[in-house]
Amino acid sequence: MIFILRRYLGGPFELPTSHLDHRVWFEFWGPLGHGLDSAVMSNEQTSPPGTTLSEQQSKSLLAKYGVPFLDERTVASAPEAVSAAEELGYPVVAKLNGEAIAHKTERGLVRLNLGSAEAVNDATTVLFDSATEADGEVSVLVAPMVRSNRELICGTSTDPQFGPTVLLGVGGILAEAIADVAIRLIPITPQDALEMIGDLKTQDLIGAFRGEPAIDREQLAGVLLALSAAVVADPTIRSIDLNPVLIVDGMPVAVDALVETDEADALVETDEADALVETSDSEVAR
Amino acid sequence: MSLTRSSTHTDAHFEALFNPRGVVVAGASTHPGKFGFVSLHNLLSSGYEGKVFATNRDGAEVLGVQSVPSIDDLPEGEIDLVFVCTPAKANVQLLRACGGKGIKAAFITSAGYGEAGPAGIEAQAELVAVAAEEGILLAGPNGQGVVSTPSSLCAQIVAPYPPRGVIGVASQSGNFVSSFLNWSTQTGVGISRAVSAGNAAATAVPDFLEFYANDPETKVGLSYVEGIQDGRAFFERMKAIAAKKPLVVVKGGATAGGAQAAASHTGSLASDDRVFDGAMRQAGVIRASTVEEAFEAAATFATQPIPRGNQVVVMTTAGGWGVVTADAIHQSDLELLTLPEDLVDLIDTKLPPRWSKNNPVDLAGGETRDTIPEVMEMIASHHDVDAIIYLGLGIQSNQAKMMRQGHFYPDHGLERIVDYHERQDRRFAEAAADISERTGKPIMTASEIAITDPDNAGPAAVRRSGRLCYASANRAVTALEHLWHYRQFQQRAS
């Protein structure tokens, strides 16, 4: 029971010290803990260890099913990062990306609020320099810096009794304490998804909030339906974490994604997935 | 102990269990403290009209029934159900003999099976295999018994025998059968069938519920479950049942501590409670958090129409009750209807100007002899109203009781006023039931007097109308919300 709660809501949340003006804006600073700490894993006694896809792979996979992500770019060098930032517009976020990379925040592999070409160049150079041999092949993700004062969690998990489930929860630093979540068995219908939103206790967060419009329920339901569809299409998906899903002008956008599968080669079983992996490899190789 | 074993039993088997032509109590005892005595006693005293037989090692006479030493000594083709109180070690041979006599169902109360370690588990597996070979539906072992009011059947090792009704009970714990039946007895909202699954060796809670889903005597299922072995199969089966009839479930083991207790109770593996909760929402199953909430939800399904919408009007004879009820409605998925102008105008014709003019409709003491039934009819007949909660029933009779018990009675006009008060409360209760039936909308009466003084003319008349008088407005709101959720599920499914 506890492990599922933690599995869903994420592990200990690491707060960066440099900012967070929570009186006004919650600023996205990169991936929060995704709940795969050792205490959590030790409870999954019946499952063999799975494979975690990189953030970029996770996002590519889920985007196919309609999960909304930011327009972000995968780059292989600092100059490419600058070009990407010019296209996206400042400020941007830069994150080191790779299959073997976890705990990005703890390792300082997420750089926020980069407001100029120089800042992007410097930060990206440092990120590439920070990569160790253990990280394997790496790239850098450049994404627009999004501001939001509402944060949700969407995800899937595999229940020992009921099999695959999809979850919607209130996110943010108090997520674990609030534990306001709605869960359904996969597959879900559009009606199920809408009822999940209605089942959250913190309904004030769903309506118009601090000058922002109400959350578009159809769009949020769409995220849940996309997760359900992804797991139906690929039963080797053991879990998905979209944490956080930020609400920007009432629309949900997932700014981090983590997909865990049963097998190392789970995604190579389909042509599409094959192409997906190749793309990311070639990008890294460039 | 699986909850989700797919039963191969046919309707004929369940008919044998719930509507047996004859019953034999195996292991009847002359000792009034033994289950073999109590079950025969309960069977005989509930008015069962089929033939009753008994076996007893010594062939003793028990409660006027001449027992025989063995099943082999009984007639063939007259008995459908064997109620087994013999020790576990005797039961394999017993079942074989029952098969030979054409007995189609066995309820086994004997302990010493799945709950009793490796040897017990082995014995249980053998029992299941033998029952299957003999074509016998096996209920239990280690269960409390079976009740079926259409057959006046009370084959149980415990009390009570509830009034007849349309609630079908199936429980993973026998004690909860008793709890539900006690509530039924107290409220008068009756039971069709009730069974405790015991160890559920061959027939589990969903098997019984599936029978209820097609049982014309049963209108709503009421169930207690603890642990689930195959959640996905359980979900699919509950969903199919709920598509046919309302199904109310209480689950034990909702918290970590409770889950641990459940694991040791039934040997079942606990899952995250919120997963169960979501699965039941998805399946259209009504989940209640307490036994009384579950019973009241089932009793409401059994006795009130399902509301078409969630717009509720509270009708009260006193302000404070209305306020608290409005609070409860606001905290639920129900809504307090903003009174339409035409309804306000209509009610104006029946009440002095000081009435509340909004919802809750506070009659503010302005009622005369016919006001309450008349205003209730106006509200219920309005298109925008989906349900009514009526507060204040029984207060006149409460005063009447004090007058009757005081030393001035029957002089000073007290006899006449006491009669009037009680007659009025009876009228109000009857009006609530009549108008509800005519309009097809729930009208729920709520008063603590239902519990504090059940003989009060108001709640007593509600009981006579076959309905539940809710002990508080909050409990009425909770029950009504469950009906509304089920309506939404029906709309979603269609």
mmCIF file with all atom_site columns, C-alpha atoms in Angstrom, chain B residues 101-218:
data_model
loop_
_atom_site.group_PDB
_atom_site.id
_atom_site.type_symbol
_atom_site.label_atom_id
_atom_site.label_alt_id
_atom_site.label_comp_id
_atom_site.label_asym_id
_atom_site.label_entity_id
_atom_site.label_seq_id
_atom_site.pdbx_PDB_ins_code
_atom_site.Cartn_x
_atom_site.Cartn_y
_atom_site.Cartn_z
_atom_site.occupancy
_atom_site.B_iso_or_equiv
_atom_site.pdbx_formal_charge
_atom_site.auth_seq_id
_atom_site.auth_comp_id
_atom_site.auth_asym_id
_atom_site.auth_atom_id
_atom_site.pdbx_PDB_model_num
ATOM 1   C CA . LYS B 1 101 ? -29.855 -39.027 -2.116  1.00 0.00 ? 101 LYS B CA 1
ATOM 2   C CA . GLY B 1 102 ? -30.062 -36.366 -4.824  1.00 0.00 ? 102 GLY B CA 1
ATOM 3   C CA . ILE B 1 103 ? -29.105 -33.512 -2.513  1.00 0.00 ? 103 ILE B CA 1
ATOM 4   C CA . LYS B 1 104 ? -27.925 -30.583 -4.640  1.00 0.00 ? 104 LYS B CA 1
ATOM 5   C CA . ALA B 1 105 ? -26.590 -28.082 -2.095  1.00 0.00 ? 105 ALA B CA 1
ATOM 6   C CA . ALA B 1 106 ? -24.549 -28.273 1.098   1.00 0.00 ? 106 ALA B CA 1
ATOM 7   C CA . PHE B 1 107 ? -23.965 -25.506 3.575   1.00 0.00 ? 107 PHE B CA 1
ATOM 8   C CA . ILE B 1 108 ? -21.010 -26.459 5.722   1.00 0.00 ? 108 ILE B CA 1
ATOM 9   C CA . THR B 1 109 ? -20.567 -24.754 9.072   1.00 0.00 ? 109 THR B CA 1
ATOM 10  C CA . SER B 1 110 ? -17.841 -27.124 10.258  1.00 0.00 ? 110 SER B CA 1
ATOM 11  C CA . ALA B 1 111 ? -14.479 -25.492 10.963  1.00 0.00 ? 111 ALA B CA 1
ATOM 12  C CA . GLY B 1 112 ? -11.058 -27.084 10.610  1.00 0.00 ? 112 GLY B CA 1
ATOM 13  C CA . TYR B 1 113 ? -10.511 -26.356 6.916   1.00 0.00 ? 113 TYR B CA 1
ATOM 14  C CA . GLY B 1 114 ? -8.682  -23.640 4.984   1.00 0.00 ? 114 GLY B CA 1
ATOM 15  C CA . GLU B 1 115 ? -8.444  -21.486 8.076   1.00 0.00 ? 115 GLU B CA 1
ATOM 16  C CA . ALA B 1 116 ? -6.699  -24.266 10.032  1.00 0.00 ? 116 ALA B CA 1
ATOM 17  C CA . GLY B 1 117 ? -3.265  -24.773 8.524   1.00 0.00 ? 117 GLY B CA 1
ATOM 18  C CA . PRO B 1 118 ? -1.894  -27.192 5.904   1.00 0.00 ? 118 PRO B CA 1
ATOM 19  C CA . ALA B 1 119 ? -3.969  -30.202 6.998   1.00 0.00 ? 119 ALA B CA 1
ATOM 20  C CA . GLY B 1 120 ? -7.125  -28.109 6.919   1.00 0.00 ? 120 GLY B CA 1
ATOM 21  C CA . ILE B 1 121 ? -6.297  -26.763 3.471   1.00 0.00 ? 121 ILE B CA 1
ATOM 22  C CA . GLU B 1 122 ? -5.857  -30.310 2.221   1.00 0.00 ? 122 GLU B CA 1
ATOM 23  C CA . ALA B 1 123 ? -9.167  -31.369 3.771   1.00 0.00 ? 123 ALA B CA 1
ATOM 24  C CA . GLN B 1 124 ? -10.877 -28.402 2.155   1.00 0.00 ? 124 GLN B CA 1
ATOM 25  C CA . ALA B 1 125 ? -9.505  -29.298 -1.284  1.00 0.00 ? 125 ALA B CA 1
ATOM 26  C CA . GLU B 1 126 ? -10.812 -32.820 -0.858  1.00 0.00 ? 126 GLU B CA 1
ATOM 27  C CA . LEU B 1 127 ? -14.208 -31.512 0.185   1.00 0.00 ? 127 LEU B CA 1
ATOM 28  C CA . VAL B 1 128 ? -14.383 -29.319 -2.915  1.00 0.00 ? 128 VAL B CA 1
ATOM 29  C CA . ALA B 1 129 ? -13.415 -32.223 -5.152  1.00 0.00 ? 129 ALA B CA 1
ATOM 30  C CA . VAL B 1 130 ? -15.968 -34.586 -3.647  1.00 0.00 ? 130 VAL B CA 1
ATOM 31  C CA . ALA B 1 131 ? -18.759 -31.983 -3.860  1.00 0.00 ? 131 ALA B CA 1
ATOM 32  C CA . ALA B 1 132 ? -17.904 -31.428 -7.515  1.00 0.00 ? 132 ALA B CA 1
ATOM 33  C CA . GLU B 1 133 ? -17.973 -35.162 -8.199  1.00 0.00 ? 133 GLU B CA 1
ATOM 34  C CA . GLU B 1 134 ? -21.339 -35.490 -6.503  1.00 0.00 ? 134 GLU B CA 1
ATOM 35  C CA . GLY B 1 135 ? -22.763 -32.442 -8.291  1.00 0.00 ? 135 GLY B CA 1
ATOM 36  C CA . ILE B 1 136 ? -23.343 -30.603 -5.027  1.00 0.00 ? 136 ILE B CA 1
ATOM 37  C CA . LEU B 1 137 ? -23.072 -26.833 -4.593  1.00 0.00 ? 137 LEU B CA 1
ATOM 38  C CA . LEU B 1 138 ? -20.690 -26.352 -1.690  1.00 0.00 ? 138 LEU B CA 1
ATOM 39  C CA . ALA B 1 139 ? -21.214 -23.264 0.492   1.00 0.00 ? 139 ALA B CA 1
ATOM 40  C CA . GLY B 1 140 ? -18.723 -22.644 3.282   1.00 0.00 ? 140 GLY B CA 1
ATOM 41  C CA . PRO B 1 141 ? -17.060 -24.360 5.054   1.00 0.00 ? 141 PRO B CA 1
ATOM 42  C CA . ASN B 1 142 ? -16.681 -22.410 8.260   1.00 0.00 ? 142 ASN B CA 1
ATOM 43  C CA . GLY B 1 143 ? -19.738 -20.297 7.452   1.00 0.00 ? 143 GLY B CA 1
ATOM 44  C CA . GLN B 1 144 ? -22.736 -19.183 9.485   1.00 0.00 ? 144 GLN B CA 1
ATOM 45  C CA . GLY B 1 145 ? -25.538 -20.213 7.218   1.00 0.00 ? 145 GLY B CA 1
ATOM 46  C CA . VAL B 1 146 ? -28.138 -19.225 4.720   1.00 0.00 ? 146 VAL B CA 1
ATOM 47  C CA . VAL B 1 147 ? -31.393 -17.283 4.864   1.00 0.00 ? 147 VAL B CA 1
ATOM 48  C CA . SER B 1 148 ? -34.070 -17.121 2.190   1.00 0.00 ? 148 SER B CA 1
ATOM 49  C CA . THR B 1 149 ? -37.275 -15.345 3.163   1.00 0.00 ? 149 THR B CA 1
ATOM 50  C CA . PRO B 1 150 ? -39.359 -16.379 0.113   1.00 0.00 ? 150 PRO B CA 1
ATOM 51  C CA . SER B 1 151 ? -38.978 -19.926 1.453   1.00 0.00 ? 151 SER B CA 1
ATOM 52  C CA . SER B 1 152 ? -39.113 -18.898 5.116   1.00 0.00 ? 152 SER B CA 1
ATOM 53  C CA . LEU B 1 153 ? -35.702 -20.525 5.393   1.00 0.00 ? 153 LEU B CA 1
ATOM 54  C CA . CYS B 1 154 ? -33.373 -19.714 8.282   1.00 0.00 ? 154 CYS B CA 1
ATOM 55  C CA . ALA B 1 155 ? -30.618 -22.315 8.191   1.00 0.00 ? 155 ALA B CA 1
ATOM 56  C CA . GLN B 1 156 ? -28.181 -20.454 10.396  1.00 0.00 ? 156 GLN B CA 1
ATOM 57  C CA . ILE B 1 157 ? -26.180 -21.080 13.530  1.00 0.00 ? 157 ILE B CA 1
ATOM 58  C CA . VAL B 1 158 ? -26.992 -17.522 14.631  1.00 0.00 ? 158 VAL B CA 1
ATOM 59  C CA . ALA B 1 159 ? -29.923 -15.122 14.874  1.00 0.00 ? 159 ALA B CA 1
ATOM 60  C CA . PRO B 1 160 ? -31.779 -13.240 13.559  1.00 0.00 ? 160 PRO B CA 1
ATOM 61  C CA . TYR B 1 161 ? -34.333 -14.229 10.966  1.00 0.00 ? 161 TYR B CA 1
ATOM 62  C CA . PRO B 1 162 ? -35.119 -10.939 9.180   1.00 0.00 ? 162 PRO B CA 1
ATOM 63  C CA . PRO B 1 163 ? -38.371 -9.735  7.634   1.00 0.00 ? 163 PRO B CA 1
ATOM 64  C CA . ARG B 1 164 ? -38.998 -10.513 3.987   1.00 0.00 ? 164 ARG B CA 1
ATOM 65  C CA . GLY B 1 165 ? -37.770 -7.976  1.481   1.00 0.00 ? 165 GLY B CA 1
ATOM 66  C CA . VAL B 1 166 ? -35.668 -7.465  -1.621  1.00 0.00 ? 166 VAL B CA 1
ATOM 67  C CA . ILE B 1 167 ? -32.096 -7.044  -0.326  1.00 0.00 ? 167 ILE B CA 1
ATOM 68  C CA . GLY B 1 168 ? -29.757 -9.923  -1.185  1.00 0.00 ? 168 GLY B CA 1
ATOM 69  C CA . VAL B 1 169 ? -26.823 -10.249 1.224   1.00 0.00 ? 169 VAL B CA 1
ATOM 70  C CA . ALA B 1 170 ? -23.576 -12.088 0.499   1.00 0.00 ? 170 ALA B CA 1
ATOM 71  C CA . SER B 1 171 ? -20.684 -11.694 2.886   1.00 0.00 ? 171 SER B CA 1
ATOM 72  C CA . GLN B 1 172 ? -17.159 -12.917 3.284   1.00 0.00 ? 172 GLN B CA 1
ATOM 73  C CA . SER B 1 173 ? -17.697 -12.671 7.014   1.00 0.00 ? 173 SER B CA 1
ATOM 74  C CA . GLY B 1 174 ? -20.642 -14.343 8.699   1.00 0.00 ? 174 GLY B CA 1
ATOM 75  C CA . ASN B 1 175 ? -20.857 -11.750 11.423  1.00 0.00 ? 175 ASN B CA 1
ATOM 76  C CA . PHE B 1 176 ? -21.628 -9.094  8.879   1.00 0.00 ? 176 PHE B CA 1
ATOM 77  C CA . VAL B 1 177 ? -24.549 -11.138 7.657   1.00 0.00 ? 177 VAL B CA 1
ATOM 78  C CA . SER B 1 178 ? -25.851 -10.917 11.211  1.00 0.00 ? 178 SER B CA 1
ATOM 79  C CA . SER B 1 179 ? -25.141 -7.177  11.313  1.00 0.00 ? 179 SER B CA 1
ATOM 80  C CA . PHE B 1 180 ? -27.082 -6.549  8.130   1.00 0.00 ? 180 PHE B CA 1
ATOM 81  C CA . LEU B 1 181 ? -29.930 -8.795  9.273   1.00 0.00 ? 181 LEU B CA 1
ATOM 82  C CA . ASN B 1 182 ? -30.052 -7.008  12.624  1.00 0.00 ? 182 ASN B CA 1
ATOM 83  C CA . TRP B 1 183 ? -30.443 -3.685  10.840  1.00 0.00 ? 183 TRP B CA 1
ATOM 84  C CA . SER B 1 184 ? -33.130 -5.241  8.697   1.00 0.00 ? 184 SER B CA 1
ATOM 85  C CA . THR B 1 185 ? -34.996 -6.473  11.741  1.00 0.00 ? 185 THR B CA 1
ATOM 86  C CA . GLN B 1 186 ? -34.740 -3.104  13.461  1.00 0.00 ? 186 GLN B CA 1
ATOM 87  C CA . THR B 1 187 ? -35.762 -0.979  10.461  1.00 0.00 ? 187 THR B CA 1
ATOM 88  C CA . GLY B 1 188 ? -38.251 -3.377  8.921   1.00 0.00 ? 188 GLY B CA 1
ATOM 89  C CA . VAL B 1 189 ? -36.589 -3.091  5.509   1.00 0.00 ? 189 VAL B CA 1
ATOM 90  C CA . GLY B 1 190 ? -36.410 -6.733  4.595   1.00 0.00 ? 190 GLY B CA 1
ATOM 91  C CA . ILE B 1 191 ? -34.088 -9.298  3.094   1.00 0.00 ? 191 ILE B CA 1
ATOM 92  C CA . SER B 1 192 ? -34.608 -11.706 0.205   1.00 0.00 ? 192 SER B CA 1
ATOM 93  C CA . ARG B 1 193 ? -31.556 -13.923 0.605   1.00 0.00 ? 193 ARG B CA 1
ATOM 94  C CA . ALA B 1 194 ? -28.530 -13.858 2.859   1.00 0.00 ? 194 ALA B CA 1
ATOM 95  C CA . VAL B 1 195 ? -25.518 -16.098 2.921   1.00 0.00 ? 195 VAL B CA 1
ATOM 96  C CA . SER B 1 196 ? -22.103 -16.114 4.514   1.00 0.00 ? 196 SER B CA 1
ATOM 97  C CA . ALA B 1 197 ? -19.463 -17.459 2.185   1.00 0.00 ? 197 ALA B CA 1
ATOM 98  C CA . GLY B 1 198 ? -17.290 -18.755 5.013   1.00 0.00 ? 198 GLY B CA 1
ATOM 99  C CA . ASN B 1 199 ? -14.013 -19.987 3.541   1.00 0.00 ? 199 ASN B CA 1
ATOM 100 C CA . ALA B 1 200 ? -15.616 -19.756 0.094   1.00 0.00 ? 200 ALA B CA 1
ATOM 101 C CA . ALA B 1 201 ? -13.941 -22.989 -0.885  1.00 0.00 ? 201 ALA B CA 1
ATOM 102 C CA . ALA B 1 202 ? -16.084 -23.530 -3.967  1.00 0.00 ? 202 ALA B CA 1
ATOM 103 C CA . THR B 1 203 ? -18.671 -20.751 -3.940  1.00 0.00 ? 203 THR B CA 1
ATOM 104 C CA . ALA B 1 204 ? -17.545 -17.197 -3.335  1.00 0.00 ? 204 ALA B CA 1
ATOM 105 C CA . VAL B 1 205 ? -19.269 -13.869 -2.756  1.00 0.00 ? 205 VAL B CA 1
ATOM 106 C CA . PRO B 1 206 ? -19.433 -12.951 -6.480  1.00 0.00 ? 206 PRO B CA 1
ATOM 107 C CA . ASP B 1 207 ? -21.052 -16.329 -7.232  1.00 0.00 ? 207 ASP B CA 1
ATOM 108 C CA . PHE B 1 208 ? -23.902 -15.559 -4.856  1.00 0.00 ? 208 PHE B CA 1
ATOM 109 C CA . LEU B 1 209 ? -24.181 -12.003 -6.137  1.00 0.00 ? 209 LEU B CA 1
ATOM 110 C CA . GLU B 1 210 ? -24.399 -13.262 -9.700  1.00 0.00 ? 210 GLU B CA 1
ATOM 111 C CA . PHE B 1 211 ? -27.334 -15.442 -8.668  1.00 0.00 ? 211 PHE B CA 1
ATOM 112 C CA . TYR B 1 212 ? -28.968 -12.420 -7.011  1.00 0.00 ? 212 TYR B CA 1
ATOM 113 C CA . ALA B 1 213 ? -28.441 -10.383 -10.179 1.00 0.00 ? 213 ALA B CA 1
ATOM 114 C CA . ASN B 1 214 ? -30.902 -12.685 -11.973 1.00 0.00 ? 214 ASN B CA 1
ATOM 115 C CA . ASP B 1 215 ? -33.070 -13.468 -8.952  1.00 0.00 ? 215 ASP B CA 1
ATOM 116 C CA . PRO B 1 216 ? -36.556 -11.916 -9.254  1.00 0.00 ? 216 PRO B CA 1
ATOM 117 C CA . GLU B 1 217 ? -36.849 -11.850 -5.449  1.00 0.00 ? 217 GLU B CA 1
ATOM 118 C CA . THR B 1 218 ? -33.805 -9.592  -5.132  1.00 0.00 ? 218 THR B CA 1
#
